[in-house]
């Protein structure tokens, strides 16, 4: 059975599915099988990264699926160690060689690394790679408003999206509003909190019971109603289908409030605050 996933329009005109497949830790033959299954049941957005070391797995799944390349949207991300313009350009090319693809639909700077402070060079490389046809849409991950403002001020180019940690324990209300005011699409990573205690939460369980859905489906529907794109990762065909079967019900204000109330200032999964945390 193939499910159809609604899309949203970005500031650069791209239409993107509102749910994609996270692929962190999906690798090798098992990874190819999991990703191919996801494509065959309706996933059209696949989220990878240079540092996941699975761009080859993604490319292989794309070739083994029966869906034409142009109907799929594939994301990869530039690691912190390649932020210098002169290392970012070959890293993007290497990323494509690994996947054996001609272009990525999205290429994102993986972390701002503000102490290293080289993300402007990285952004310039993404701008140029887009001009050369290697990338269709450019964005960032984990950027705080001050980092995004610098991109705009120093290059004149605004990202199409910012992929940030977002789940019921850390709902990013302020940053979401800032994105909305600046026409930047929010995308949620670890939308299910990487299967932490949120999947056992009693409040969400009650909402799930009311709608005859699972807790994971309630959380993914909550992301959708917040107008954010979520990219839940699942290796399991059953859970992959569950995670995109959320378009036949609506959470009411009270349901949304129950989930919102779970947010905490220290709700990040691994305390990765982009103001100080750096990843290479
Ligand atoms: N930009 C960044 O800095 C950044 C950081 C982290 C992650 N990401 C991206 O975001 C994606 C998603 O985040 P994530 O992988 O950290 O966490 P996640 O998607 O929130 O959670 C994945 C976990 O939830 C389980 N799961 C999935 N669907 C489920 C369901 N319906 N019921 C119960 N359990 C379910 C999965 O197990 P099974 O596989 O066994 O189903 C897996 O253990 C990543 O894969 C990656 O692509 C980006």
Tab-separated table of C-alpha atoms and ligand atoms in Angstrom:
chain	number	residue	atom	x	y	z
A	1	UNK	CA	0.000	0.000	0.000
A	2	UNK	CA	1.385	3.440	-0.929
A	3	UNK	CA	0.505	6.446	1.205
A	4	UNK	CA	0.449	9.963	-0.120
A	5	UNK	CA	2.117	12.573	2.094
A	6	UNK	CA	1.069	16.255	1.838
A	7	UNK	CA	3.762	18.748	0.879
A	8	UNK	CA	4.714	22.244	1.997
A	9	UNK	CA	6.251	25.043	-0.112
A	10	UNK	CA	9.617	26.545	0.851
A	11	UNK	CA	10.848	30.127	0.370
A	12	UNK	CA	12.781	29.009	-2.745
A	13	UNK	CA	9.722	27.415	-4.378
A	14	UNK	CA	10.533	23.768	-3.552
A	15	UNK	CA	7.620	21.568	-2.471
A	16	UNK	CA	8.666	19.153	0.259
A	17	UNK	CA	6.819	16.246	1.913
A	18	UNK	CA	5.750	17.038	5.483
A	19	UNK	CA	7.142	13.693	6.676
A	20	UNK	CA	10.477	12.201	5.645
A	21	UNK	CA	12.512	9.183	6.698
A	22	UNK	CA	15.336	9.706	9.207
A	23	UNK	CA	18.190	7.346	8.377
A	24	UNK	CA	20.705	7.724	11.180
A	25	UNK	CA	22.149	4.222	11.788
A	26	UNK	CA	20.466	2.721	8.712
A	27	UNK	CA	23.436	1.267	6.843
A	28	UNK	CA	24.560	-1.615	4.680
A	29	UNK	CA	22.243	-4.273	3.335
A	30	UNK	CA	19.714	-3.988	6.174
A	31	UNK	CA	19.714	-0.220	5.686
A	32	UNK	CA	19.136	-0.537	1.926
A	33	UNK	CA	16.206	-2.876	2.585
A	34	UNK	CA	14.669	-0.580	5.206
A	35	UNK	CA	14.997	2.518	3.009
A	36	UNK	CA	13.757	0.749	-0.127
A	37	UNK	CA	10.704	-0.399	1.812
A	38	UNK	CA	10.059	3.155	3.006
A	39	UNK	CA	10.215	4.463	-0.573
A	40	UNK	CA	7.897	1.733	-1.798
A	41	UNK	CA	5.215	2.568	0.812
A	42	UNK	CA	5.264	6.317	0.085
A	43	UNK	CA	8.229	8.103	1.685
A	44	UNK	CA	9.654	10.622	-0.786
A	45	UNK	CA	12.038	12.567	1.494
A	46	UNK	CA	15.149	10.792	2.827
A	47	UNK	CA	17.441	12.436	5.386
A	48	UNK	CA	21.116	11.496	5.351
A	49	UNK	CA	24.412	13.167	6.289
A	50	UNK	CA	28.073	12.848	5.379
A	51	UNK	CA	28.738	11.904	9.004
A	52	UNK	CA	26.132	9.087	9.070
A	53	UNK	CA	28.363	7.269	6.586
A	54	UNK	CA	25.281	5.966	4.809
A	55	UNK	CA	25.027	8.147	1.703
A	56	UNK	CA	26.027	5.040	-0.301
A	57	UNK	CA	23.208	3.094	1.350
A	58	UNK	CA	20.715	5.828	0.432
A	59	UNK	CA	21.896	5.929	-3.192
A	60	UNK	CA	21.630	2.145	-3.475
A	61	UNK	CA	18.084	2.158	-2.013
A	62	UNK	CA	17.073	4.862	-4.497
A	63	UNK	CA	18.369	2.774	-7.400
A	64	UNK	CA	16.669	-0.414	-6.121
A	65	UNK	CA	13.297	1.279	-5.572
A	66	UNK	CA	10.815	1.551	-8.420
A	67	UNK	CA	10.420	5.295	-8.006
A	68	UNK	CA	12.145	7.655	-10.474
A	69	UNK	CA	14.948	9.728	-8.933
A	70	UNK	CA	13.162	12.992	-9.717
A	71	UNK	CA	10.205	11.987	-7.532
A	72	UNK	CA	12.465	11.592	-4.491
A	73	UNK	CA	14.038	14.279	-2.323
A	74	UNK	CA	17.352	13.451	-0.751
A	75	UNK	CA	19.081	15.457	1.942
A	76	UNK	CA	22.696	15.335	3.052
A	77	UNK	CA	24.711	17.516	5.408
A	78	UNK	CA	28.145	19.114	5.552
A	79	UNK	CA	30.256	18.152	8.612
A	80	UNK	CA	31.950	20.751	10.823
A	81	UNK	CA	35.462	19.710	9.772
A	82	UNK	CA	34.772	20.912	6.209
A	83	UNK	CA	33.451	24.412	6.903
A	84	UNK	CA	36.336	26.171	5.108
A	85	UNK	CA	35.120	27.098	1.627
A	86	UNK	CA	38.030	25.212	0.034
A	87	UNK	CA	37.240	21.984	1.875
A	88	UNK	CA	33.444	22.345	1.686
A	89	UNK	CA	33.337	22.244	-2.126
A	90	UNK	CA	35.157	18.874	-2.501
A	91	UNK	CA	33.205	17.500	0.504
A	92	UNK	CA	29.920	18.197	-1.289
A	93	UNK	CA	31.312	16.537	-4.425
A	94	UNK	CA	32.518	13.558	-2.363
A	95	UNK	CA	29.077	13.312	-0.776
A	96	UNK	CA	27.572	12.930	-4.258
A	97	UNK	CA	30.197	10.374	-5.334
A	98	UNK	CA	29.414	8.311	-2.227
A	99	UNK	CA	25.709	8.242	-3.069
A	100	UNK	CA	26.416	7.892	-6.797
A	101	UNK	CA	23.931	10.704	-7.393
A	102	UNK	CA	24.193	13.736	-9.680
A	103	UNK	CA	22.561	16.125	-7.238
A	104	UNK	CA	21.066	16.421	-3.741
A	105	UNK	CA	17.687	18.042	-3.298
A	106	UNK	CA	18.797	19.493	0.033
A	107	UNK	CA	22.218	20.131	1.439
A	108	UNK	CA	22.410	21.475	4.981
A	109	UNK	CA	25.227	22.704	7.216
A	110	UNK	CA	25.074	20.061	9.960
A	111	UNK	CA	26.027	22.259	12.963
A	112	UNK	CA	26.982	25.966	13.130
A	113	UNK	CA	30.033	25.343	15.359
A	114	UNK	CA	30.064	29.020	16.425
A	115	UNK	CA	33.335	28.720	18.344
A	116	UNK	CA	35.121	27.438	15.246
A	117	UNK	CA	33.222	30.262	13.448
A	118	UNK	CA	33.675	29.166	9.836
A	119	UNK	CA	30.064	28.630	8.836
A	120	UNK	CA	29.984	31.639	6.485
A	121	UNK	CA	32.595	29.940	4.264
A	122	UNK	CA	30.537	26.756	4.344
A	123	UNK	CA	27.407	28.694	3.397
A	124	UNK	CA	29.181	30.331	0.455
A	125	UNK	CA	30.178	26.846	-0.766
A	126	UNK	CA	26.535	25.698	-0.585
A	127	UNK	CA	25.431	28.817	-2.483
A	128	UNK	CA	27.956	28.066	-5.241
A	129	UNK	CA	27.161	24.335	-5.335
A	130	UNK	CA	23.509	25.274	-5.895
A	131	UNK	CA	24.559	27.528	-8.807
A	132	UNK	CA	26.548	24.618	-10.292
A	133	UNK	CA	23.478	22.337	-10.117
A	134	UNK	CA	24.831	20.026	-7.401
A	135	UNK	CA	22.096	20.994	-4.912
A	136	UNK	CA	18.526	22.204	-5.478
A	137	UNK	CA	17.845	23.834	-2.101
A	138	UNK	CA	20.215	24.902	0.668
A	139	UNK	CA	19.603	25.049	4.370
A	140	UNK	CA	21.043	24.578	7.828
A	141	UNK	CA	20.635	22.487	10.955
A	142	UNK	CA	20.898	23.548	14.562
A	143	UNK	CA	21.368	27.235	13.687
A	144	UNK	CA	20.205	29.773	16.275
A	145	UNK	CA	18.565	32.984	15.009
A	146	UNK	CA	21.814	34.932	15.394
A	147	UNK	CA	23.662	32.452	13.173
A	148	UNK	CA	20.978	32.642	10.460
A	149	UNK	CA	20.934	36.437	10.595
A	150	UNK	CA	24.669	36.451	9.886
A	151	UNK	CA	24.194	34.238	6.809
A	152	UNK	CA	21.651	36.681	5.446
A	153	UNK	CA	23.739	39.763	6.334
A	154	UNK	CA	27.018	38.445	4.906
A	155	UNK	CA	25.829	36.602	1.777
A	156	UNK	CA	22.324	37.920	1.107
A	157	UNK	CA	21.002	34.351	0.959
A	158	UNK	CA	18.486	33.001	3.469
A	159	UNK	CA	18.296	29.225	4.149
A	160	UNK	CA	15.167	27.402	2.984
A	161	UNK	CA	14.994	25.330	6.149
A	162	UNK	CA	16.515	24.774	9.574
A	163	UNK	CA	16.521	21.232	10.929
A	164	UNK	CA	16.484	21.378	14.737
A	165	UNK	CA	15.919	19.095	17.711
A	166	UNK	CA	12.169	19.199	18.302
A	167	UNK	CA	9.911	16.793	20.193
A	168	UNK	CA	7.326	17.082	22.979
A	169	UNK	CA	10.004	17.457	25.693
A	170	UNK	CA	11.623	20.332	23.718
A	171	UNK	CA	9.049	22.061	21.563
A	172	UNK	CA	11.190	24.997	20.377
A	173	UNK	CA	8.286	27.444	20.500
A	174	UNK	CA	10.408	30.598	20.218
A	175	UNK	CA	12.659	29.334	17.465
A	176	UNK	CA	9.637	28.082	15.479
A	177	UNK	CA	8.052	31.515	15.681
A	178	UNK	CA	11.290	33.158	14.570
A	179	UNK	CA	11.503	30.811	11.576
A	180	UNK	CA	7.915	31.567	10.654
A	181	UNK	CA	8.520	35.320	10.794
A	182	UNK	CA	11.576	34.875	8.561
A	183	UNK	CA	10.005	32.456	6.020
A	184	UNK	CA	12.240	29.553	7.017
A	185	UNK	CA	10.766	26.062	7.226
A	186	UNK	CA	11.287	24.223	10.508
A	187	UNK	CA	12.222	20.562	10.260
A	188	UNK	CA	12.299	18.372	13.409
A	189	UNK	CA	15.085	15.931	14.158
A	190	UNK	CA	14.517	13.225	16.779
A	191	UNK	CA	10.788	13.946	16.384
A	192	UNK	CA	10.011	10.914	18.581
A	193	UNK	CA	12.692	11.910	21.083
A	194	UNK	CA	14.741	9.003	19.737
A	195	UNK	CA	12.213	6.658	21.395
A	196	UNK	CA	12.881	7.990	24.902
A	197	UNK	CA	10.332	8.201	27.750
A	198	UNK	CA	8.021	10.322	25.602
A	199	UNK	CA	6.770	7.118	23.963
A	200	UNK	CA	5.495	5.990	27.372
A	201	UNK	CA	3.961	9.297	28.418
A	202	UNK	CA	0.596	8.838	30.117
A	203	UNK	CA	-0.873	12.158	28.930
A	204	UNK	CA	-0.126	11.388	25.279
A	205	UNK	CA	-1.342	7.823	25.825
A	206	UNK	CA	-4.770	9.213	26.748
A	207	UNK	CA	-4.855	11.319	23.569
A	208	UNK	CA	-3.791	8.234	21.595
A	209	UNK	CA	-6.548	6.162	23.135
A	210	UNK	CA	-9.131	8.818	22.300
A	211	UNK	CA	-8.148	8.845	18.600
A	212	UNK	CA	-7.438	5.111	18.389
A	213	UNK	CA	-3.847	5.832	17.329
A	214	UNK	CA	-0.411	5.041	18.779
A	215	UNK	CA	1.618	7.523	20.839
A	216	UNK	CA	4.103	7.843	17.950
A	217	UNK	CA	1.262	8.742	15.557
A	218	UNK	CA	-0.059	11.389	17.955
A	219	UNK	CA	3.415	12.947	18.200
A	220	UNK	CA	3.952	12.953	14.429
A	221	UNK	CA	0.502	14.464	13.919
A	222	UNK	CA	1.420	17.148	16.515
A	223	UNK	CA	4.517	18.045	14.430
A	224	UNK	CA	2.350	18.225	11.316
A	225	UNK	CA	-0.179	20.547	12.979
A	226	UNK	CA	2.703	22.773	14.142
A	227	UNK	CA	3.597	23.164	10.430
A	228	UNK	CA	6.944	21.468	10.855
A	229	UNK	CA	8.386	18.666	8.737
A	230	UNK	CA	9.284	15.620	10.818
A	231	UNK	CA	11.747	12.915	9.825
A	232	UNK	CA	11.127	9.929	12.125
A	233	UNK	CA	13.627	7.113	11.671
A	234	UNK	CA	12.414	3.545	11.643
A	235	UNK	CA	14.022	0.354	10.411
A	236	UNK	CA	10.742	-1.508	10.786
A	237	UNK	CA	8.274	-1.688	7.841
A	238	UNK	CA	5.358	-1.747	10.308
A	239	UNK	CA	6.489	1.376	12.171
A	240	UNK	CA	7.426	3.163	8.932
A	241	UNK	CA	3.829	2.718	7.760
A	242	UNK	CA	2.452	3.696	11.168
A	243	UNK	CA	4.468	6.931	11.092
A	244	UNK	CA	2.954	8.155	7.817
A	245	UNK	CA	-0.605	7.029	8.627
A	246	UNK	CA	-1.551	10.242	10.395
A	247	UNK	CA	-3.612	12.156	7.867
A	248	UNK	CA	-7.062	10.781	8.777
A	249	UNK	CA	-7.587	12.540	12.130
A	250	UNK	CA	-7.055	15.941	13.790
A	251	UNK	CA	-5.792	16.852	17.240
A	252	UNK	CA	-7.995	19.433	18.924
A	253	UNK	CA	-6.735	22.392	20.961
A	254	UNK	CA	-6.840	20.451	24.185
A	255	UNK	CA	-4.844	17.538	22.703
A	256	UNK	CA	-2.249	19.993	21.380
A	257	UNK	CA	-2.070	21.679	24.789
A	258	UNK	CA	-1.453	18.366	26.588
A	259	UNK	CA	1.579	17.741	24.355
A	260	UNK	CA	2.850	21.337	24.539
A	261	UNK	CA	2.790	21.225	28.333
A	262	UNK	CA	5.481	18.522	28.355
A	263	UNK	CA	8.245	20.869	27.169
A	264	UNK	CA	11.089	21.669	29.591
A	265	UNK	CA	14.060	24.042	29.316
A	266	UNK	CA	16.378	21.040	29.854
A	267	UNK	CA	14.334	18.783	27.587
A	268	UNK	CA	17.024	18.263	24.938
A	269	UNK	CA	17.893	14.584	24.623
A	270	UNK	CA	21.648	14.970	24.968
A	271	UNK	CA	22.057	18.573	26.052
A	272	UNK	CA	23.367	19.584	22.609
A	273	UNK	CA	22.900	23.350	22.809
A	274	UNK	CA	24.096	24.783	19.454
A	275	UNK	CA	25.369	27.928	21.205
A	276	UNK	CA	28.197	25.867	22.723
A	277	UNK	CA	28.024	22.301	21.378
A	278	UNK	CA	30.179	21.636	18.296
A	279	UNK	CA	30.328	18.607	16.058
A	280	UNK	CA	32.952	17.843	13.453
B	1	LIG	N1	20.613	17.506	12.058
B	1	LIG	C1	20.969	16.881	13.140
B	1	LIG	O1	21.833	17.356	13.907
B	1	LIG	C2	20.313	15.576	13.489
B	1	LIG	C3	20.515	14.998	14.751
B	1	LIG	C4	19.865	13.801	15.026
B	1	LIG	C5	19.055	13.183	14.075
B	1	LIG	N2	18.903	13.750	12.833
B	1	LIG	C6	18.036	13.125	11.800
B	1	LIG	O2	16.729	12.956	12.362
B	1	LIG	C7	16.324	11.610	12.180
B	1	LIG	C8	15.337	11.202	13.245
B	1	LIG	O3	15.873	11.340	14.549
B	1	LIG	P1	16.394	10.100	15.432
B	1	LIG	O4	16.748	8.945	14.573
B	1	LIG	O5	17.441	10.658	16.337
B	1	LIG	O6	15.165	9.767	16.383
B	1	LIG	P2	13.591	9.516	16.187
B	1	LIG	O7	13.214	9.464	14.784
B	1	LIG	O8	12.915	10.484	17.099
B	1	LIG	O9	13.432	8.091	16.864
B	1	LIG	C9	13.956	6.923	16.277
B	1	LIG	C10	13.682	5.775	17.244
B	1	LIG	O10	12.274	5.602	17.400
B	1	LIG	C11	11.897	4.263	17.079
B	1	LIG	N3	10.599	4.350	16.415
B	1	LIG	C12	10.308	4.853	15.195
B	1	LIG	N4	8.992	4.821	14.931
B	1	LIG	C13	8.415	4.275	16.034
B	1	LIG	C14	7.081	3.956	16.362
B	1	LIG	N5	6.073	4.186	15.535
B	1	LIG	N6	6.848	3.373	17.578
B	1	LIG	C15	7.854	3.123	18.437
B	1	LIG	N7	9.150	3.413	18.179
B	1	LIG	C16	9.426	3.973	16.979
B	1	LIG	C17	12.992	3.737	16.182
B	1	LIG	O11	13.126	2.352	16.306
B	1	LIG	P3	12.979	1.348	15.019
B	1	LIG	O12	13.969	1.798	14.001
B	1	LIG	O13	13.271	0.021	15.603
B	1	LIG	O14	11.548	1.503	14.550
B	1	LIG	C18	14.227	4.447	16.763
B	1	LIG	O15	14.695	3.760	17.911
B	1	LIG	C19	17.651	10.843	12.228
B	1	LIG	O16	17.512	9.510	11.811
B	1	LIG	C20	18.486	11.715	11.342
B	1	LIG	O17	18.170	11.488	9.985
B	1	LIG	C21	19.503	14.952	12.533
